[in-house]
mmCIF file of C-alpha atoms in Angstrom:
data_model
loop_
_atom_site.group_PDB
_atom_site.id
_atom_site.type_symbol
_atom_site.label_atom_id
_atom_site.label_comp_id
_atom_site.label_asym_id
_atom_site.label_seq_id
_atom_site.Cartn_x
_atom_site.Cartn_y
_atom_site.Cartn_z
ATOM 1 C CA UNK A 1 -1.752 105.626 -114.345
ATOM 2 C CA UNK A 2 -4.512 108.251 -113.767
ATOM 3 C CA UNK A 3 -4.876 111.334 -116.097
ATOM 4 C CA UNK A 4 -5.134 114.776 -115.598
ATOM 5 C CA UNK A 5 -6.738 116.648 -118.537
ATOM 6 C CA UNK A 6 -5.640 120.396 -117.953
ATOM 7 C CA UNK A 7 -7.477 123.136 -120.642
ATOM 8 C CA UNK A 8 -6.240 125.667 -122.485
ATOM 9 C CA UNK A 9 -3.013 124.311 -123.411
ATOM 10 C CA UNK A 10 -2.136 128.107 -124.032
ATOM 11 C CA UNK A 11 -4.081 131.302 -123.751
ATOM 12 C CA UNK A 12 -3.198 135.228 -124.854
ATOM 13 C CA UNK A 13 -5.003 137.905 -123.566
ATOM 14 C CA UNK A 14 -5.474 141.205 -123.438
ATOM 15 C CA UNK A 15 -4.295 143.379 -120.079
ATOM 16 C CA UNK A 16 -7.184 143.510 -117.868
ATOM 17 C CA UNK A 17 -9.290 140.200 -118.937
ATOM 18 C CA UNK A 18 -9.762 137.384 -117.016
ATOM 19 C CA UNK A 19 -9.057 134.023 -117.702
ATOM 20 C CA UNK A 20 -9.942 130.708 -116.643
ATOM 21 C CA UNK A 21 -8.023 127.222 -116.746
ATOM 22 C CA UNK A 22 -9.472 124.111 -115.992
ATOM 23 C CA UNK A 23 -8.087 120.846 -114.724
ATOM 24 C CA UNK A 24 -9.852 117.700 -114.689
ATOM 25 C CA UNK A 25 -9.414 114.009 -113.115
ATOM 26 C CA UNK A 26 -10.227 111.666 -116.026
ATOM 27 C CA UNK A 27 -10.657 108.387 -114.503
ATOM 28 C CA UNK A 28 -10.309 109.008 -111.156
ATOM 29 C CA UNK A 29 -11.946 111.429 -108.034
ATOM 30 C CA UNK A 30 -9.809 114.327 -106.686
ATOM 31 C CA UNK A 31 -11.166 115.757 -103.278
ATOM 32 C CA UNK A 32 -7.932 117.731 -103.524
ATOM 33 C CA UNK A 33 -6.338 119.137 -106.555
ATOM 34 C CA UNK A 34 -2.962 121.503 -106.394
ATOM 35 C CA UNK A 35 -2.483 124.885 -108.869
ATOM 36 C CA UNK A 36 1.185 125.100 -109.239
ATOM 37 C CA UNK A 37 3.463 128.096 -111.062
ATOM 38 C CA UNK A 38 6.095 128.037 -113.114
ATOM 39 C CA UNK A 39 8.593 131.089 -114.859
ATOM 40 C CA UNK A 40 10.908 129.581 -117.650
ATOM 41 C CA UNK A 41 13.778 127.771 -116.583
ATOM 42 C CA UNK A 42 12.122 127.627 -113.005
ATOM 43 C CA UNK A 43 10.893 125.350 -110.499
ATOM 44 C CA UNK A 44 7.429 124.974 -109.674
ATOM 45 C CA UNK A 45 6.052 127.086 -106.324
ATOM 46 C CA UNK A 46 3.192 125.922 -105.099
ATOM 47 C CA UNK A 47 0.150 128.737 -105.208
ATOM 48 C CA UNK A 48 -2.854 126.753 -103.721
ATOM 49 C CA UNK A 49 -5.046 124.047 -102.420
ATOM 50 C CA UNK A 50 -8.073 123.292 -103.991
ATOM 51 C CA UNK A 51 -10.772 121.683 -102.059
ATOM 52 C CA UNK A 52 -13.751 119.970 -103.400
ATOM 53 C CA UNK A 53 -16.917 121.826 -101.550
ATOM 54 C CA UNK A 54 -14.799 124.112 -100.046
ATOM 55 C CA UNK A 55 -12.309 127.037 -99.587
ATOM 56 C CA UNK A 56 -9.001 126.929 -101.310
ATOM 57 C CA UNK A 57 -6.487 127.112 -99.212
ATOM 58 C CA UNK A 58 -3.735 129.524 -100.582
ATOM 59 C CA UNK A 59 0.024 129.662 -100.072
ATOM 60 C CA UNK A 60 1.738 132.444 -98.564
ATOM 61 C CA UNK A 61 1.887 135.721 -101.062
ATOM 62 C CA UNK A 62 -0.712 134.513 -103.148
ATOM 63 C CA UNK A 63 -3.504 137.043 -103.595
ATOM 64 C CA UNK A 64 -6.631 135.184 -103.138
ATOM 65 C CA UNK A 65 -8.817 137.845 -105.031
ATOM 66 C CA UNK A 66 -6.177 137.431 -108.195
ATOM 67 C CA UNK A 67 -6.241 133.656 -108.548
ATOM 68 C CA UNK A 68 -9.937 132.333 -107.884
ATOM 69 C CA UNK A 69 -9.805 128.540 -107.306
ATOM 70 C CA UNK A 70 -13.236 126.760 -107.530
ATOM 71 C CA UNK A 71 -13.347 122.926 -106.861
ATOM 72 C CA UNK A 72 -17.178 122.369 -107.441
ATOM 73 C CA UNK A 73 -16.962 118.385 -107.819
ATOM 74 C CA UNK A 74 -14.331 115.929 -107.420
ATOM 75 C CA UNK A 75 -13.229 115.875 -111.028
ATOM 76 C CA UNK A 76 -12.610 119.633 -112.016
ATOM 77 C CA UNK A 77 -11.355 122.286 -110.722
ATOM 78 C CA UNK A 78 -10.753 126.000 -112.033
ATOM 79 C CA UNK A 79 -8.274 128.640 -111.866
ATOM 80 C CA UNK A 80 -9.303 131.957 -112.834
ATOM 81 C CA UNK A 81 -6.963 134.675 -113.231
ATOM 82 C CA UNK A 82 -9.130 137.872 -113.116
ATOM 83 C CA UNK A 83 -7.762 140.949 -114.149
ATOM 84 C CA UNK A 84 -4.600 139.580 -115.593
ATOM 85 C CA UNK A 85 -1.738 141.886 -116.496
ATOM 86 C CA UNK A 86 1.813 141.143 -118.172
ATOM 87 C CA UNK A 87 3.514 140.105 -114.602
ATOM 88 C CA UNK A 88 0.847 137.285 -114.714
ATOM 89 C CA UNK A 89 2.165 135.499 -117.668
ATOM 90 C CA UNK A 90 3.570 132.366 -116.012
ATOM 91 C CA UNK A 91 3.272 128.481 -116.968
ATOM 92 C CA UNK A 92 0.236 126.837 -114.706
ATOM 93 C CA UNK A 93 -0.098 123.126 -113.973
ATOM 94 C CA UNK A 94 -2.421 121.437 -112.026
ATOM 95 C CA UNK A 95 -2.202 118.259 -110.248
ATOM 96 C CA UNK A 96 -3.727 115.914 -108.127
ATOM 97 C CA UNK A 97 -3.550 112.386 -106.392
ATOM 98 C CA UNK A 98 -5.208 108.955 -107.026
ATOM 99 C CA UNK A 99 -6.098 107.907 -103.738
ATOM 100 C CA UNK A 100 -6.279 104.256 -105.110
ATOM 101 C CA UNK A 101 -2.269 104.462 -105.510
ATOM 102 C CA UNK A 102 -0.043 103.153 -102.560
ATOM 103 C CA UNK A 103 2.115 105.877 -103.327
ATOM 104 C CA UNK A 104 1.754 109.539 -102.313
ATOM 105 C CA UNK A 105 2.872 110.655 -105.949
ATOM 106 C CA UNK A 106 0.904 113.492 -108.153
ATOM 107 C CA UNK A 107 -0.382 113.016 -111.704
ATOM 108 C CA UNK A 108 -0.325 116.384 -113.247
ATOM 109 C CA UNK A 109 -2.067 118.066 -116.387
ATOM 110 C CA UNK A 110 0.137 119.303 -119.612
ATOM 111 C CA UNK A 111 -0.053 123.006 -118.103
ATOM 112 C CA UNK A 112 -1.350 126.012 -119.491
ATOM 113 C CA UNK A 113 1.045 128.745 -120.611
ATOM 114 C CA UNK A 114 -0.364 132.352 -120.454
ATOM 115 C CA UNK A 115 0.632 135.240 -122.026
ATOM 116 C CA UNK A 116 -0.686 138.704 -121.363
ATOM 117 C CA UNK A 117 -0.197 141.509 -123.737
ATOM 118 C CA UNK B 1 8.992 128.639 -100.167
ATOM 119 C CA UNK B 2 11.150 126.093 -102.083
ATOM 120 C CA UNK B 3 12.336 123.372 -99.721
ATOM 121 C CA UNK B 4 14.636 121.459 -102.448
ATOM 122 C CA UNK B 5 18.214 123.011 -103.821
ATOM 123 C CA UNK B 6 19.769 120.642 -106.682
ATOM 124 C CA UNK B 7 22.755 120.539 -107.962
ATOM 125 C CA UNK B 8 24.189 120.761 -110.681
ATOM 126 C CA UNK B 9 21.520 123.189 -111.982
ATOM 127 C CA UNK B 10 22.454 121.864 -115.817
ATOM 128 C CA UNK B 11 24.549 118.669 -117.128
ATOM 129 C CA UNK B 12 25.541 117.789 -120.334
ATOM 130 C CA UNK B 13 26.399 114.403 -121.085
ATOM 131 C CA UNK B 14 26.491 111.995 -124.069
ATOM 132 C CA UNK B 15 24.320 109.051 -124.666
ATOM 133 C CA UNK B 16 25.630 105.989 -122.736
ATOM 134 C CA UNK B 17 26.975 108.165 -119.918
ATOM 135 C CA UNK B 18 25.419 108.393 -116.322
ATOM 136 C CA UNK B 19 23.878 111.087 -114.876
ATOM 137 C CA UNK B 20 23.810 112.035 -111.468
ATOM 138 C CA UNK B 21 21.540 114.922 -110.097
ATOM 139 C CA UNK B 22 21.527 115.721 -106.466
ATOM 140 C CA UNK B 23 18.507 117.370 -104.220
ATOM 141 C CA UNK B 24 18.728 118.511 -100.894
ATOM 142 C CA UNK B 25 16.469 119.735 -98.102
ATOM 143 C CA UNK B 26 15.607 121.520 -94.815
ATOM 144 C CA UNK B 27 13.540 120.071 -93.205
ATOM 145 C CA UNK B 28 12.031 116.044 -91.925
ATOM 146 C CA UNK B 29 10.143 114.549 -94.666
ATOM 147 C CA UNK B 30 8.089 111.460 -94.900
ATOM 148 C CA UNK B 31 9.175 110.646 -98.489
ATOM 149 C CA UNK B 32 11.190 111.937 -101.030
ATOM 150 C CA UNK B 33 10.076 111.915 -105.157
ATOM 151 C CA UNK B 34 11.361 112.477 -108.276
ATOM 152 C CA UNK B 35 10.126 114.439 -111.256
ATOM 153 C CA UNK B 36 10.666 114.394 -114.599
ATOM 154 C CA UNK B 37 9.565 117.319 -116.960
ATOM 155 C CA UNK B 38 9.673 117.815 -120.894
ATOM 156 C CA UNK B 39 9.948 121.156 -121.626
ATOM 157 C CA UNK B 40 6.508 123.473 -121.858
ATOM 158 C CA UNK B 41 4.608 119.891 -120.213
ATOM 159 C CA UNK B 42 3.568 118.343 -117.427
ATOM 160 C CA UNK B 43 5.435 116.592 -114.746
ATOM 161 C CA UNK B 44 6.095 113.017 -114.603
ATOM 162 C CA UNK B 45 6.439 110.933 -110.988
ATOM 163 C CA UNK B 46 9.370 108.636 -111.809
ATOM 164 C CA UNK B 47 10.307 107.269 -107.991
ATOM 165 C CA UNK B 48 9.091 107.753 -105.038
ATOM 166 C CA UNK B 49 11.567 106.909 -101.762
ATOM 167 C CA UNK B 50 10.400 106.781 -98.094
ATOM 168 C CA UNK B 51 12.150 108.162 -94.848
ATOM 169 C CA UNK B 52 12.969 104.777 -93.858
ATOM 170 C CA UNK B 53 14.695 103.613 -96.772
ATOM 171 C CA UNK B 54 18.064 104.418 -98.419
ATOM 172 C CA UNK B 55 18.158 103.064 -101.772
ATOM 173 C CA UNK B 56 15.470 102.187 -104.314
ATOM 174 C CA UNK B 57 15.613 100.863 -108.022
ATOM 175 C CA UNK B 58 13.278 101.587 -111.111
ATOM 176 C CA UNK B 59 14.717 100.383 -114.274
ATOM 177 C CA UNK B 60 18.039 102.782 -115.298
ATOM 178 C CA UNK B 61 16.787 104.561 -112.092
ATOM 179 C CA UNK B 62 18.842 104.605 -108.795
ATOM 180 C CA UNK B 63 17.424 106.993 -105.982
ATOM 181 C CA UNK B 64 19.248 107.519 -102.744
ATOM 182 C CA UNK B 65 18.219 109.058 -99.559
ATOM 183 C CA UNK B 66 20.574 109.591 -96.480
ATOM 184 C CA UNK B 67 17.858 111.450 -94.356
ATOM 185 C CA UNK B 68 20.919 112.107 -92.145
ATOM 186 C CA UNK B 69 22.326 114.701 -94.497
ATOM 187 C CA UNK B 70 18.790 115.638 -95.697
ATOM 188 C CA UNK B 71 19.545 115.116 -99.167
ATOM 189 C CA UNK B 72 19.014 112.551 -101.988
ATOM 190 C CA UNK B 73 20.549 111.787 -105.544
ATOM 191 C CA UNK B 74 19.297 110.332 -108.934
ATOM 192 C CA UNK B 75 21.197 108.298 -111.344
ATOM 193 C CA UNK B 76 20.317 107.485 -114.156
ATOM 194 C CA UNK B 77 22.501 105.077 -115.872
ATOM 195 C CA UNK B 78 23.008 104.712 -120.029
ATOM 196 C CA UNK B 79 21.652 107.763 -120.549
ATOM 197 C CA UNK B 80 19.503 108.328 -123.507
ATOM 198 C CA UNK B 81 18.864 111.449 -125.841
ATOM 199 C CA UNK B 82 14.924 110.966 -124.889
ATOM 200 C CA UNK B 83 16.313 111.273 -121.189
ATOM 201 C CA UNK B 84 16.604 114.889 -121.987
ATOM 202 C CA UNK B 85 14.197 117.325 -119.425
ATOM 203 C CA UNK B 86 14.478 118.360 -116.313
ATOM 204 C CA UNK B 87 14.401 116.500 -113.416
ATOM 205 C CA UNK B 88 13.094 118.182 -109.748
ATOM 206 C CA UNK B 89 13.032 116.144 -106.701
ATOM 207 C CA UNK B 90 10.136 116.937 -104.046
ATOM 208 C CA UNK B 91 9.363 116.581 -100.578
ATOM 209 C CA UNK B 92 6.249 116.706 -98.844
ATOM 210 C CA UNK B 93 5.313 119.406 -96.262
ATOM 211 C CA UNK B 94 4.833 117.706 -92.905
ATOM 212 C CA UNK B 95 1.469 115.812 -92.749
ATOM 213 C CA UNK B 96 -0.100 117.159 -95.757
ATOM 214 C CA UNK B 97 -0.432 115.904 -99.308
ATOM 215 C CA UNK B 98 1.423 119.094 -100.836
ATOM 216 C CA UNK B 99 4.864 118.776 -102.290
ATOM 217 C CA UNK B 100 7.781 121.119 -102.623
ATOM 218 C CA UNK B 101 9.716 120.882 -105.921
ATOM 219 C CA UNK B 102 13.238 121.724 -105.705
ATOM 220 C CA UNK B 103 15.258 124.156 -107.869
ATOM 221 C CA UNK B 104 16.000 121.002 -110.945
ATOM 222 C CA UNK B 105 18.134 120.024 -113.119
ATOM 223 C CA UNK B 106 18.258 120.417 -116.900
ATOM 224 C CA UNK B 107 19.812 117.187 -118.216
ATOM 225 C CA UNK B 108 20.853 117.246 -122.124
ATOM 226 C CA UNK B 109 21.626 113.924 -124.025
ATOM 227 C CA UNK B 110 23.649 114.374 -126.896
ATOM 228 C CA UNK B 111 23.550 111.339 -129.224
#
C-alpha cells in the first residue's frame, strides 16, 4: 500500500516556539492531505484540510493563525504550530488518499507527539 | 464533531477468544471503515464496507453494517496477543473525502 512518511516522530519545545511537522506521500501524489489530533486514550478529531496550491480548509474551533497548514506540492505538506504553549501538546497524524485505490481508505504517517514545556 | 460512539470503550479477552467492537453513527454515510491503531502510531485501514452492503469478510475480520440502525460491528475471531490496539471505526462526511473516527476501542490480548 502507499506510505506516508510523517517527521518528527516527537518534538519538545520550549513555551512560545514554533514548530513544524511534515508529512509526505512517498510513492504516491496527494492533492489533499488531512492533519488530525489526538489526546491520550482519545479518538482522533479532525483539525484541517490541506490543499495542494491552495487554502486549507479548517474545521470548526480550529484557530487558523495557531496551526499553519502549507500544501506547496502534491507530496508534502506542513503543519506549523506557532507559538506553542503546554495546552498544545497533543499527538498529530497526517493522512492522505491514493487516488489509484478503489477504496476511499486513508494511509496515515506514524504521528508526531509534541510536548511543550 | 465526532460522528462515531463505540462500545465497549475497553475489552479484555484471552488469545483464541472473539472480539466484538461496536460503532455507531448519526448521520447517512456512503461507507463505513475500520481502523486499527498501535499505541503512540499511525492508523491502519483494515476494512472498508459500503452503504449498500451488510456484511464483508477480510481474513479473521467480519464487518457488519445495518445502515437501518446506523451502526456497524467488528469481529475479530481467534484473537491474537498482536491483535492488541485500538480499533476506531469511521464514516465519511457527506460528499467529501474526510472521515470521522469514532470514540474506539482498546482491545487487550492476553496470551
Amino acid at each position: 500500500g502507499a506510505v506516508v512518511s510523517q517527521h518528527p516522530s516527537w518534538v519538545i519545545c520550549k513555551s512560545g516556539t514554533s514548530v513544524k511537522i511534515e508529512c509526505r506521500s512517498l510513492d504516491f501524489q496527494a492533492t489533499t492531505m488531512f492533519w488530525y489530533r489526538q489526546f491520550p486514550k482519545q479518538s482522533l478529531m479532525l483539525m484541517a484540510t490541506s490543499n495542494e496550491g491552495s487554502k486549507a480548509t479548517y474545521e470548526q474551533g480550529v484557530e487558523k493563525d495557531k496551526f499553519l497548514i502549507n500544501h506547496a506540492s502534491l507530496t508534502l505538506s506542513t503543519l506549523t504550530v506557532t507559538s506553542a504553549h503546554p495546552e498544545d501538546s497533543s499527538f498529530y497524524i497526517c493522512s492522505a488518499r491514493d487516488l489509484r485505490e478503489i477504496d476511499e481508505k486513508l494511509f496515515f504517517g506514524s504521528g508526531t507527539q509534541l510536548s511543550v514545556l | 464533531s465526532q460522528q462515531g460512539e463505540e462500545d465497549p470503550q475497553a475489552l479484555s479477552i484471552q488469545e483464541g477468544e472473539n472480539a466484538t467492537m461496536n460503532c455507531s453513527y448519526k448521520t447517512s454515510i456512503n461507507n463505513l471503515q475500520w481502523y486499527r491503531q498501535n499505541s503512540g502510531r499511525g492508523l491502519v485501514h483494515l476494512i472498508l464496507i459500503r452503504s449498500n452492503e451488510r456484511e464483508k469478510h477480510s481474513g479473521r475480520l467480519r464487518v457488519t453494517l445495518d445502515t437501518s440502525k446506523k451502526s456497524s460491528s467488528l469481529l475479530i475471531t481467534a484473537s491474537r496477543a498482536a491483535d492488541t490496539a485500538s480499533y476506531f471505526c469511521a464514516t465519511d462526511r457527506g460528499n467529501t473525502d474526510k472521515l470521522i473516527f469514532g470514540t474506539g476501542t482498546r482491545l487487550q490480548v492476553f496470551p
